[in-house]
């Protein structure tokens, strides 16, 4: 053992070095994951995440990636640990699962978990989650917005060994490849996850060798305890009380005229936060149900976003947060309810919690974000007969805040993906993007303007295409704050080659033919403050840049958005 390993765990320099090293390892895993993947949704859209875990299943360090993934990896790892005890793990083992009802999130998000060994014994776990472009089911891309049971959404994977002491489970691989539409892409992304976990294992083993395998758990345990303490202090700065808020999803993908209610009541008591979802809709027929892992992800993101962004994120941060999730509700559905579209629900959960906490800290909370990740999936065949499935993730505007405009076209509230570059999409599939531009006048007016949405127009060039459109904010806009206006609602339309037009009611699964075009306009964020108080230089810059029009900015204020509890 080197002299450095005799430093007490409480030594602040050693703790900070180890913390930054662990964060660096997680980010190196993430870089490996993205750079090694095959599918555009990962290598361009960044829809994948990596983390390190303790042997007790707590987050040790996480990459700068997708909060929804990073939080839902927690129950995945714990499920794996429950099925495969640490004492029985061997070097070279890798575990796989995606089942939402066993701790996963939705079927396209497949997790790999790998034990990390030092001196012949396990000391930690590395994990990677990737949104796979297709995992079977009733529609290309495996996100059918009209699914009514999980069996229509793709192949379910319980906790299994993907690799046993270095030996890949070929039977499992053959089974998986037979059930997906693009097996080569699927395996390319899965092997990228293996590479990411292997990098994490190698680097943590090196860290243990430097500081001692016996010392490292003490160091990491103290890091978790300190993050917990910092979050508790941040919560204590919030006024004790009960704060509530309601927001809505457009529909559940099946009953297209029925809004879906998400209500939270947050109780702040000293250094603890309790979030109760008692007023939330019962589970729905369509796939917008969200299993508890997703509800926790949205809650963790929102509470930490409203606390102190400098706090190192690890498992200790989540200890002061308690959720009450009524069984049989939208946020705790009974099997076999469909769940593939849970991202929309998680984002609305996060936004609703921030809306409630705005009552406790009005000076720090932004107006409502559009918080709408439009998911598009195109599935068809190329001229050579090869099948393709490509997913597109389109962001909207964030809410303005005191002293700052909202951000145009950005992921908020738990996701952190990118839209596909036009060139990447057009090179891969026979689809042309005719237009991709900021959507003028979509941000809510205010002394500070809400972020703008985006307008994109796609044309099918060849072949018969199965098209999935999963949108939000088509019916209820993002509300402004402190006198600001609501943002514009989303709007999407299909223009057929024969001139016919079909307005998309937020969600649809249809076929497109050559010459058909799809125009997607995402929503804007809410404005903050009285529009009459807009700084003249900011308004002039918006007018010059075409972000707002003179007529629309000077028009009378729109009718108020319906109150939170109104139908």
Coordinates of C-alpha atoms in Angstrom, one line a residue:
X1 CA 0.0 0.0 0.0
X2 CA 1.4 3.4 -1.0
X3 CA 1.7 6.3 1.4
X4 CA -1.3 8.1 -0.3
X5 CA -3.7 5.4 0.8
X6 CA -3.1 6.2 4.5
X7 CA -4.7 9.6 4.1
X8 CA -7.9 9.7 6.2
X9 CA -11.2 9.7 4.2
X10 CA -12.0 13.1 5.6
X11 CA -9.0 14.7 4.0
X12 CA -10.7 17.3 1.7
X13 CA -8.0 17.3 -1.0
X14 CA -8.1 13.6 -1.4
X15 CA -11.9 13.7 -1.4
X16 CA -12.0 16.3 -4.1
X17 CA -9.4 14.5 -6.3
X18 CA -11.3 11.3 -6.0
X19 CA -14.7 13.0 -6.8
X20 CA -13.3 14.7 -9.9
X21 CA -11.7 11.5 -11.0
X22 CA -14.9 9.6 -10.7
X23 CA -16.8 12.3 -12.6
X24 CA -14.1 12.1 -15.3
X25 CA -14.4 8.4 -15.5
X26 CA -18.2 8.6 -16.0
X27 CA -17.7 11.2 -18.7
X28 CA -15.1 9.1 -20.5
X29 CA -17.6 6.3 -20.4
X30 CA -20.1 8.6 -22.0
X31 CA -17.7 9.7 -24.7
X32 CA -17.0 6.1 -25.5
X33 CA -20.7 5.3 -25.6
X34 CA -21.6 8.1 -28.1
X35 CA -18.5 7.7 -30.3
X36 CA -18.8 3.9 -30.6
X37 CA -22.6 3.7 -31.3
X38 CA -24.1 2.9 -34.7
X39 CA -27.5 4.6 -34.7
X40 CA -28.0 8.3 -35.4
X41 CA -30.2 8.7 -32.4
X42 CA -27.1 8.0 -30.2
X43 CA -24.2 9.3 -32.2
X44 CA -26.0 12.5 -33.2
X45 CA -28.9 12.7 -30.9
X46 CA -26.9 11.7 -27.8
X47 CA -29.7 9.5 -26.4
X48 CA -27.5 7.4 -24.1
X49 CA -26.0 7.7 -20.6
X50 CA -23.4 6.2 -18.3
X51 CA -22.9 6.0 -14.5
X52 CA -20.9 4.4 -11.8
X53 CA -22.5 2.7 -8.8
X54 CA -21.6 1.4 -5.3
X55 CA -22.2 -2.2 -4.6
X56 CA -25.3 -1.1 -2.6
X57 CA -26.8 0.3 -5.8
X58 CA -26.3 4.0 -5.1
X59 CA -25.1 6.4 -7.8
X60 CA -21.4 7.0 -7.3
X61 CA -20.8 9.4 -10.3
X62 CA -22.7 10.1 -13.4
X63 CA -21.8 11.5 -16.8
X64 CA -23.1 14.8 -18.1
X65 CA -25.9 13.1 -20.0
X66 CA -29.7 12.5 -19.7
X67 CA -31.2 12.9 -16.1
X68 CA -34.0 10.5 -17.0
X69 CA -31.6 7.7 -17.8
X70 CA -29.3 8.5 -14.9
X71 CA -32.0 8.3 -12.3
X72 CA -33.8 5.2 -13.8
X73 CA -30.5 3.4 -13.8
X74 CA -30.8 3.3 -10.0
X75 CA -33.7 0.8 -9.8
X76 CA -32.2 -1.1 -12.7
X77 CA -28.9 -1.6 -10.8
X78 CA -30.8 -2.6 -7.6
X79 CA -32.9 -5.1 -9.5
X80 CA -29.8 -6.6 -11.0
X81 CA -28.2 -6.8 -7.5
X82 CA -31.3 -8.5 -6.2
X83 CA -31.2 -11.2 -8.9
X84 CA -27.4 -11.6 -9.0
X85 CA -25.8 -11.3 -5.5
X86 CA -22.4 -9.5 -5.4
X87 CA -20.8 -12.6 -3.8
X88 CA -21.6 -14.6 -7.0
X89 CA -20.3 -12.1 -9.5
X90 CA -17.2 -12.9 -11.6
X91 CA -14.8 -10.8 -13.6
X92 CA -16.1 -10.4 -17.1
X93 CA -19.8 -10.7 -16.1
X94 CA -22.3 -8.2 -17.7
X95 CA -26.0 -8.0 -17.0
X96 CA -28.8 -6.7 -19.2
X97 CA -32.4 -5.6 -18.7
X98 CA -35.1 -3.2 -19.9
X99 CA -38.3 -4.3 -18.3
X100 CA -40.1 -1.2 -16.9
X101 CA -42.1 -3.3 -14.4
X102 CA -38.8 -4.6 -12.9
X103 CA -37.2 -1.2 -12.5
X104 CA -36.5 -0.1 -16.1
X105 CA -38.0 2.9 -17.9
X106 CA -39.4 1.9 -21.4
X107 CA -38.4 -0.9 -23.6
X108 CA -36.0 0.9 -26.1
X109 CA -33.8 1.9 -23.1
X110 CA -31.7 -1.1 -22.5
X111 CA -29.2 -1.1 -19.6
X112 CA -26.0 -3.0 -19.2
X113 CA -24.4 -3.4 -15.8
X114 CA -20.9 -4.6 -15.2
X115 CA -19.2 -5.4 -11.9
X116 CA -15.8 -3.8 -11.3
X117 CA -13.1 -5.8 -9.6
X118 CA -9.9 -5.0 -7.8
X119 CA -7.5 -7.5 -6.2
X120 CA -10.0 -10.2 -7.2
X121 CA -13.1 -8.9 -5.5
X122 CA -15.9 -6.6 -6.6
X123 CA -15.7 -2.9 -5.5
X124 CA -18.2 -1.1 -7.7
X125 CA -20.4 -1.3 -10.8
X126 CA -20.4 0.5 -14.1
X127 CA -23.6 0.9 -16.1
X128 CA -24.7 2.3 -19.4
X129 CA -28.2 2.9 -20.8
X130 CA -28.9 3.4 -24.5
X131 CA -32.1 4.3 -26.3
X132 CA -32.1 1.6 -29.1
X133 CA -33.5 2.7 -32.4
X134 CA -35.8 -0.4 -32.5
X135 CA -36.7 -3.2 -30.1
X136 CA -39.6 -4.7 -32.1
X137 CA -43.2 -4.1 -31.4
X138 CA -46.0 -2.8 -33.5
X139 CA -44.2 0.1 -35.2
X140 CA -40.7 1.0 -36.4
X141 CA -38.9 2.7 -33.7
X142 CA -40.8 0.9 -30.9
X143 CA -42.6 4.0 -29.7
X144 CA -46.2 3.5 -30.9
X145 CA -48.3 6.4 -29.5
X146 CA -51.5 4.2 -29.8
X147 CA -50.2 1.1 -27.9
X148 CA -52.7 -0.2 -25.3
X149 CA -50.5 -2.8 -23.6
X150 CA -46.7 -3.3 -23.2
X151 CA -46.7 -6.4 -25.4
X152 CA -47.2 -4.1 -28.4
X153 CA -44.1 -2.1 -27.6
X154 CA -41.3 -4.5 -28.2
X155 CA -39.3 -7.3 -26.5
X156 CA -39.0 -7.3 -22.7
X157 CA -35.8 -8.3 -21.2
X158 CA -35.7 -9.4 -17.5
X159 CA -32.4 -9.2 -15.6
X160 CA -30.2 -11.7 -17.5
X161 CA -26.5 -12.4 -18.0
X162 CA -25.4 -10.8 -21.3
X163 CA -21.8 -12.0 -20.6
X164 CA -20.7 -14.8 -18.2
X165 CA -17.1 -14.5 -17.1
X166 CA -16.3 -12.9 -20.5
X167 CA -18.4 -15.4 -22.6
X168 CA -21.2 -13.7 -24.5
X169 CA -24.6 -15.4 -24.3
X170 CA -25.1 -16.2 -28.0
X171 CA -28.6 -17.6 -27.4
X172 CA -29.7 -14.3 -26.0
X173 CA -28.1 -12.4 -28.8
X174 CA -29.7 -14.5 -31.4
X175 CA -33.1 -14.1 -29.8
X176 CA -32.8 -10.3 -29.5
X177 CA -31.6 -9.9 -33.1
X178 CA -34.5 -11.9 -34.4
X179 CA -37.0 -9.5 -32.7
X180 CA -35.6 -6.1 -33.9
X181 CA -35.9 -4.5 -37.3
X182 CA -32.3 -3.3 -37.6
X183 CA -30.2 -6.0 -35.9
X184 CA -26.8 -4.7 -37.1
X185 CA -27.5 -1.3 -35.7
X186 CA -28.9 -2.8 -32.5
X187 CA -25.8 -4.9 -31.9
X188 CA -23.5 -2.0 -32.7
X189 CA -25.1 0.1 -30.0
X190 CA -25.1 -2.8 -27.6
X191 CA -21.4 -3.3 -28.1
X192 CA -20.8 0.4 -27.6
X193 CA -22.4 0.0 -24.2
X194 CA -20.0 -2.9 -23.5
X195 CA -17.1 -0.7 -24.4
X196 CA -18.3 2.1 -22.1
X197 CA -18.8 -0.2 -19.1
X198 CA -15.3 -1.7 -19.8
X199 CA -13.7 1.7 -19.8
X200 CA -15.4 2.5 -16.5
X201 CA -14.3 -0.8 -14.9
X202 CA -10.7 -0.3 -16.0
X203 CA -10.5 3.3 -14.7
X204 CA -12.1 2.6 -11.4
X205 CA -9.8 -0.4 -10.9
X206 CA -6.8 1.9 -11.5
X207 CA -8.2 4.3 -9.0
X208 CA -8.6 1.5 -6.4
X209 CA -5.0 0.5 -7.0
X210 CA -3.8 4.0 -6.3
X211 CA -5.8 4.6 -3.1
X212 CA -6.3 1.0 -2.0
X213 CA -9.3 -1.2 -2.5
X214 CA -10.1 -1.0 1.2
X215 CA -9.9 2.8 1.4
X216 CA -11.9 3.6 -1.7
X217 CA -15.3 2.6 -0.2
X218 CA -14.7 4.9 2.7
X219 CA -13.9 7.8 0.4
X220 CA -16.9 7.2 -1.8
X221 CA -19.2 6.8 1.2
X222 CA -18.1 10.2 2.5
X223 CA -18.7 11.8 -0.9
X224 CA -22.3 10.5 -0.8
X225 CA -22.8 11.7 2.8
X226 CA -21.5 15.2 1.9
X227 CA -23.8 15.6 -1.1
X228 CA -26.7 14.5 1.0
X229 CA -25.8 17.1 3.6
X230 CA -25.6 19.8 1.0
X231 CA -29.0 19.0 -0.5
X232 CA -30.5 19.0 3.0
X233 CA -29.1 22.5 3.6
X234 CA -30.5 23.7 0.3
X235 CA -33.9 22.3 1.2
X236 CA -33.8 24.0 4.6
X237 CA -33.5 27.3 2.8
X238 CA -36.9 26.8 1.3
X239 CA -39.9 28.0 3.4
X240 CA -41.7 25.2 5.1
X241 CA -45.1 24.7 3.7
X242 CA -47.3 22.9 1.1
X243 CA -47.2 23.9 -2.5
X244 CA -49.3 22.5 -5.4
X245 CA -49.5 22.8 -9.1
X246 CA -51.3 21.1 -12.0
X247 CA -50.4 20.7 -15.7
X248 CA -51.8 18.6 -18.5
X249 CA -50.7 16.2 -21.3
X250 CA -52.6 16.7 -24.5
X251 CA -54.0 13.1 -24.5
X252 CA -52.8 9.6 -24.0
X253 CA -52.4 8.7 -27.7
X254 CA -55.6 6.6 -27.8
X255 CA -58.4 8.9 -26.4
X256 CA -57.3 11.9 -28.3
X257 CA -59.8 14.3 -26.9
X258 CA -59.1 13.6 -23.2
X259 CA -56.5 15.7 -21.4
X260 CA -54.3 13.9 -18.9
X261 CA -53.9 15.5 -15.5
X262 CA -50.7 15.7 -13.5
X263 CA -51.0 17.2 -10.1
X264 CA -48.3 17.5 -7.4
X265 CA -48.5 18.6 -3.8
X266 CA -45.0 19.3 -2.3
X267 CA -44.5 19.5 1.4
X268 CA -41.3 21.1 2.6
X269 CA -40.5 20.2 6.2
X270 CA -37.1 21.1 7.5
X271 CA -34.6 19.3 5.3
X272 CA -37.0 16.9 3.7
X273 CA -39.1 17.1 0.5
X274 CA -42.3 15.0 0.1
X275 CA -44.0 15.0 -3.3
X276 CA -47.6 13.6 -3.4
X277 CA -49.2 12.8 -6.7
X278 CA -52.7 12.0 -5.2
X279 CA -54.6 14.3 -7.7
X280 CA -52.9 12.8 -10.8
X281 CA -55.0 10.9 -13.4
X282 CA -55.5 7.2 -13.1
X283 CA -53.4 5.1 -15.5
X284 CA -54.5 5.7 -19.1
X285 CA -55.1 3.4 -22.0
X286 CA -52.3 4.8 -24.1
X287 CA -48.5 4.6 -23.6
X288 CA -48.1 7.8 -21.5
X289 CA -48.1 5.9 -18.2
X290 CA -44.9 6.3 -16.2
X291 CA -43.5 3.6 -13.9
X292 CA -42.1 4.8 -10.5
X293 CA -38.5 4.9 -11.8
X294 CA -39.5 7.6 -14.2
X295 CA -41.5 9.6 -11.7
X296 CA -38.5 9.6 -9.4
X297 CA -36.3 10.7 -12.3
X298 CA -38.5 13.8 -12.9
X299 CA -38.7 14.6 -9.2
X300 CA -35.0 14.3 -8.6
X301 CA -34.2 16.5 -11.5
X302 CA -36.7 19.2 -10.5
X303 CA -35.7 19.4 -6.8
X304 CA -32.0 19.5 -7.6
X305 CA -32.6 22.1 -10.3
X306 CA -34.2 24.3 -7.7
X307 CA -31.6 23.8 -5.0
X308 CA -27.9 24.4 -5.7
X309 CA -26.3 23.5 -9.0
X310 CA -22.9 23.3 -7.6
X311 CA -23.7 20.3 -5.4
X312 CA -21.9 17.1 -6.7
X313 CA -24.6 14.8 -8.0
X314 CA -24.5 11.2 -6.5
X315 CA -26.8 8.9 -4.6
X316 CA -26.6 11.0 -1.5
X317 CA -28.6 13.8 -3.2
X318 CA -31.7 11.7 -3.5
X319 CA -32.0 10.6 0.1
X320 CA -34.0 13.7 1.3
X321 CA -36.7 13.2 -1.4
X322 CA -39.7 11.1 -0.9
X323 CA -42.5 10.3 -3.4
X324 CA -46.0 9.2 -2.9
X325 CA -47.2 7.4 -6.0
X326 CA -50.8 6.1 -5.9
X327 CA -51.0 2.6 -7.3
X328 CA -52.9 2.4 -10.5
X329 CA -52.3 6.0 -11.4
X330 CA -50.5 7.6 -14.3
X331 CA -47.2 7.6 -12.3
X332 CA -47.5 4.0 -10.9
X333 CA -49.5 1.9 -13.4
X334 CA -50.4 -1.7 -13.1
X335 CA -48.9 -4.2 -15.5
X336 CA -49.4 -4.6 -18.5
X337 CA -50.1 -0.9 -19.1
X338 CA -48.1 0.6 -22.0
X339 CA -45.3 3.0 -21.1
X340 CA -43.2 3.7 -24.2
X341 CA -44.1 7.4 -24.3
X342 CA -43.2 8.1 -20.6
X343 CA -40.7 10.8 -21.5
X344 CA -43.5 13.3 -22.1
X345 CA -45.0 12.4 -18.7
X346 CA -41.6 12.7 -16.9
X347 CA -40.9 16.1 -18.4
X348 CA -44.4 17.3 -17.3
X349 CA -43.8 15.9 -13.8
X350 CA -40.5 17.9 -13.6
X351 CA -42.1 21.0 -14.9
X352 CA -45.1 20.7 -12.5
X353 CA -42.8 20.3 -9.5
X354 CA -40.8 23.4 -10.6
X355 CA -44.2 25.2 -10.9
X356 CA -45.1 24.3 -7.4
X357 CA -41.7 25.3 -6.0
X358 CA -42.1 28.6 -7.8
X359 CA -44.5 29.5 -5.0
X360 CA -41.8 28.9 -2.5
X361 CA -39.0 30.7 -4.4
X362 CA -40.7 32.9 -7.0
X363 CA -37.5 34.9 -7.6
X364 CA -35.5 31.8 -8.7
X365 CA -38.0 29.7 -10.7
X366 CA -38.6 30.2 -14.4
X367 CA -41.9 30.4 -16.2
X368 CA -43.1 27.1 -17.6
X369 CA -41.0 25.5 -20.3
X370 CA -42.7 23.9 -23.3
X371 CA -41.0 20.8 -22.0
X372 CA -42.0 18.9 -25.1
X373 CA -39.7 16.5 -26.8
X374 CA -41.3 15.8 -30.1
X375 CA -40.4 12.3 -31.1
X376 CA -40.6 11.3 -34.7
X377 CA -39.8 7.9 -36.2
X378 CA -39.6 7.0 -39.8
X379 CA -39.5 3.3 -40.9
X380 CA -39.2 2.1 -44.4
X381 CA -36.9 0.6 -47.0
X382 CA -34.1 2.0 -49.1
X383 CA -33.8 1.5 -52.9
X384 CA -31.5 -1.5 -52.3
X385 CA -34.2 -3.1 -50.2
X386 CA -32.5 -2.7 -46.8
X387 CA -34.7 -1.6 -44.0
X388 CA -34.2 1.6 -42.0
X389 CA -35.6 3.0 -38.8
X390 CA -34.6 6.6 -37.9
X391 CA -35.7 8.6 -34.9
X392 CA -35.8 12.4 -34.6
X393 CA -35.9 14.3 -31.4
X394 CA -37.1 17.9 -31.7
X395 CA -36.9 20.3 -28.8
X396 CA -39.0 23.4 -27.9
X397 CA -38.5 26.6 -26.0
X398 CA -37.7 27.0 -22.3
X399 CA -39.4 29.4 -20.0
X400 CA -38.1 32.9 -19.3
X401 CA -36.9 33.9 -15.8
X402 CA -36.2 37.0 -13.9
X403 CA -33.6 38.9 -15.9
X404 CA -33.2 36.3 -18.6
X405 CA -34.9 35.3 -21.8
X406 CA -35.9 31.6 -22.3
X407 CA -33.5 29.5 -24.5
X408 CA -34.7 28.8 -28.0
X409 CA -35.1 25.1 -29.0
X410 CA -33.5 23.4 -26.0
X411 CA -34.1 20.2 -24.1
X412 CA -35.4 20.9 -20.5
X413 CA -36.9 19.0 -17.6
X414 CA -34.9 15.8 -17.5
X415 CA -33.8 15.2 -21.1
X416 CA -30.7 16.3 -22.8
X417 CA -30.8 15.1 -26.4
X418 CA -30.1 16.8 -29.7
X419 CA -32.1 16.9 -32.9
X420 CA -30.4 15.2 -35.9
X421 CA -28.4 17.4 -38.2
X422 CA -30.2 17.6 -41.5
X423 CA -27.1 16.2 -43.3
X424 CA -27.0 13.1 -41.1
X425 CA -30.7 12.4 -41.7
X426 CA -30.6 12.9 -45.5
X427 CA -27.4 10.8 -45.9
X428 CA -29.0 7.9 -44.1
X429 CA -32.5 7.6 -45.4
X430 CA -34.6 8.8 -48.4
X431 CA -36.1 11.8 -46.6
X432 CA -35.4 15.5 -47.4
X433 CA -35.6 18.3 -44.9
X434 CA -36.9 21.4 -46.8
X435 CA -36.9 23.7 -43.8
X436 CA -35.4 24.0 -40.3
X437 CA -35.8 27.3 -38.6
X438 CA -36.7 29.1 -35.4
X439 CA -40.5 29.5 -35.1
X440 CA -41.0 33.3 -34.8
X441 CA -43.4 34.6 -32.2
X442 CA -43.7 31.3 -30.4
X443 CA -42.1 32.4 -27.1
X444 CA -44.4 34.0 -24.6
X445 CA -44.2 37.7 -24.3
X446 CA -42.9 39.3 -21.1
X447 CA -40.3 41.7 -19.8
X448 CA -38.2 38.6 -20.7
X449 CA -39.4 36.5 -23.6
X450 CA -40.0 32.7 -23.6
X451 CA -37.7 30.6 -25.7
X452 CA -38.8 29.9 -29.3
X453 CA -39.8 26.6 -30.7
X454 CA -38.6 25.3 -34.1
X455 CA -40.3 24.6 -37.5
X456 CA -39.1 21.7 -39.6
X457 CA -40.5 20.3 -42.8
X458 CA -39.8 16.7 -44.1
X459 CA -40.6 15.1 -47.4
X460 CA -40.6 11.4 -48.2
X461 CA -38.6 10.8 -51.4
X462 CA -39.1 7.1 -52.0
X463 CA -40.9 4.1 -50.6
X464 CA -43.8 3.5 -48.2
X465 CA -42.9 4.9 -44.8
X466 CA -44.5 4.2 -41.4
X467 CA -44.5 7.5 -39.5
X468 CA -44.8 8.0 -35.8
X469 CA -45.4 11.5 -34.4
X470 CA -45.4 12.0 -30.6
X471 CA -46.0 15.6 -29.7
X472 CA -47.0 17.7 -26.7
X473 CA -48.3 21.2 -26.0
X474 CA -50.7 21.1 -28.9
X475 CA -53.6 21.9 -26.6
X476 CA -52.2 23.6 -23.4
X477 CA -49.4 26.1 -23.7
X478 CA -46.5 26.7 -21.4
X479 CA -47.8 29.3 -18.9
X480 CA -46.0 32.6 -18.2
X481 CA -45.0 33.8 -14.8
X482 CA -45.1 37.2 -13.0
X483 CA -47.5 38.6 -15.6
X484 CA -45.8 37.1 -18.7
X485 CA -47.8 35.6 -21.5
X486 CA -48.1 31.9 -22.3
X487 CA -46.0 30.5 -25.2
X488 CA -47.5 29.4 -28.5
X489 CA -49.0 25.9 -28.8
X490 CA -47.4 23.3 -31.0
X491 CA -48.9 22.5 -34.4
X492 CA -48.1 19.7 -36.9
X493 CA -49.7 18.9 -40.3
X494 CA -49.3 16.3 -43.0
X495 CA -49.5 17.7 -46.6
X496 CA -50.2 14.8 -48.9
X497 CA -48.8 14.7 -52.4
X498 CA -52.3 15.2 -53.8
X499 CA -52.8 18.5 -51.9
X500 CA -54.9 17.1 -49.0
X501 CA -53.9 18.3 -45.5
X502 CA -54.2 16.4 -42.2
X503 CA -53.7 18.2 -38.9
X504 CA -52.0 15.9 -36.4
X505 CA -53.8 15.8 -33.0
X506 CA -50.6 15.7 -31.0
X507 CA -50.0 11.9 -31.6
X508 CA -50.4 9.8 -34.6
X509 CA -49.2 6.6 -36.4
X510 CA -49.7 6.8 -40.1
X511 CA -48.3 5.8 -43.5
X512 CA -46.5 8.3 -45.8
X513 CA -46.0 8.0 -49.5
X514 CA -43.4 9.6 -51.8
X515 CA -44.2 13.3 -52.1
X516 CA -45.9 13.6 -48.8
X517 CA -44.6 16.3 -46.4
X518 CA -44.8 16.7 -42.7
X519 CA -44.5 20.1 -41.1
X520 CA -43.7 20.2 -37.3
X521 CA -43.9 23.4 -35.2
X522 CA -42.9 23.0 -31.6
X523 CA -44.2 25.1 -28.7
X524 CA -42.6 28.1 -27.1
X525 CA -41.8 28.7 -23.5
X526 CA -43.7 31.0 -21.2
X527 CA -42.7 34.7 -20.7
X528 CA -41.7 36.3 -17.4
X529 CA -42.9 39.7 -16.3
X530 CA -45.0 42.4 -17.9
X531 CA -44.4 42.7 -21.7
X532 CA -44.6 46.5 -21.4
X533 CA -41.4 46.4 -19.4
X534 CA -39.4 44.6 -22.1
X535 CA -36.0 46.3 -22.3
X536 CA -35.8 48.3 -25.6
X537 CA -32.5 46.9 -26.7
X538 CA -33.7 43.3 -26.3
X539 CA -36.9 44.0 -28.2
X540 CA -35.0 45.7 -31.0
X541 CA -32.7 42.7 -31.3
X542 CA -35.6 40.4 -31.5
X543 CA -37.3 42.5 -34.2
X544 CA -34.1 42.8 -36.2
X545 CA -33.5 39.0 -36.0
X546 CA -37.0 38.1 -37.0
X547 CA -37.7 36.3 -33.7
X548 CA -40.8 38.4 -33.1
X549 CA -42.9 40.6 -35.4
X550 CA -43.9 44.2 -34.6
X551 CA -47.6 43.4 -35.0
X552 CA -47.6 40.4 -32.8
X553 CA -45.5 42.0 -30.0
X554 CA -47.7 45.1 -29.9
X555 CA -51.0 43.2 -30.1
X556 CA -53.3 43.0 -27.1
X557 CA -52.4 40.3 -24.6
X558 CA -53.9 36.9 -25.3
X559 CA -56.7 35.5 -23.2
X560 CA -55.3 34.1 -20.0
X561 CA -54.4 30.4 -20.0
X562 CA -57.0 28.4 -18.1
X563 CA -56.3 28.1 -14.4
X564 CA -54.4 25.0 -13.2
X565 CA -57.5 23.2 -12.1
X566 CA -59.8 24.1 -15.0
X567 CA -60.8 21.7 -17.7

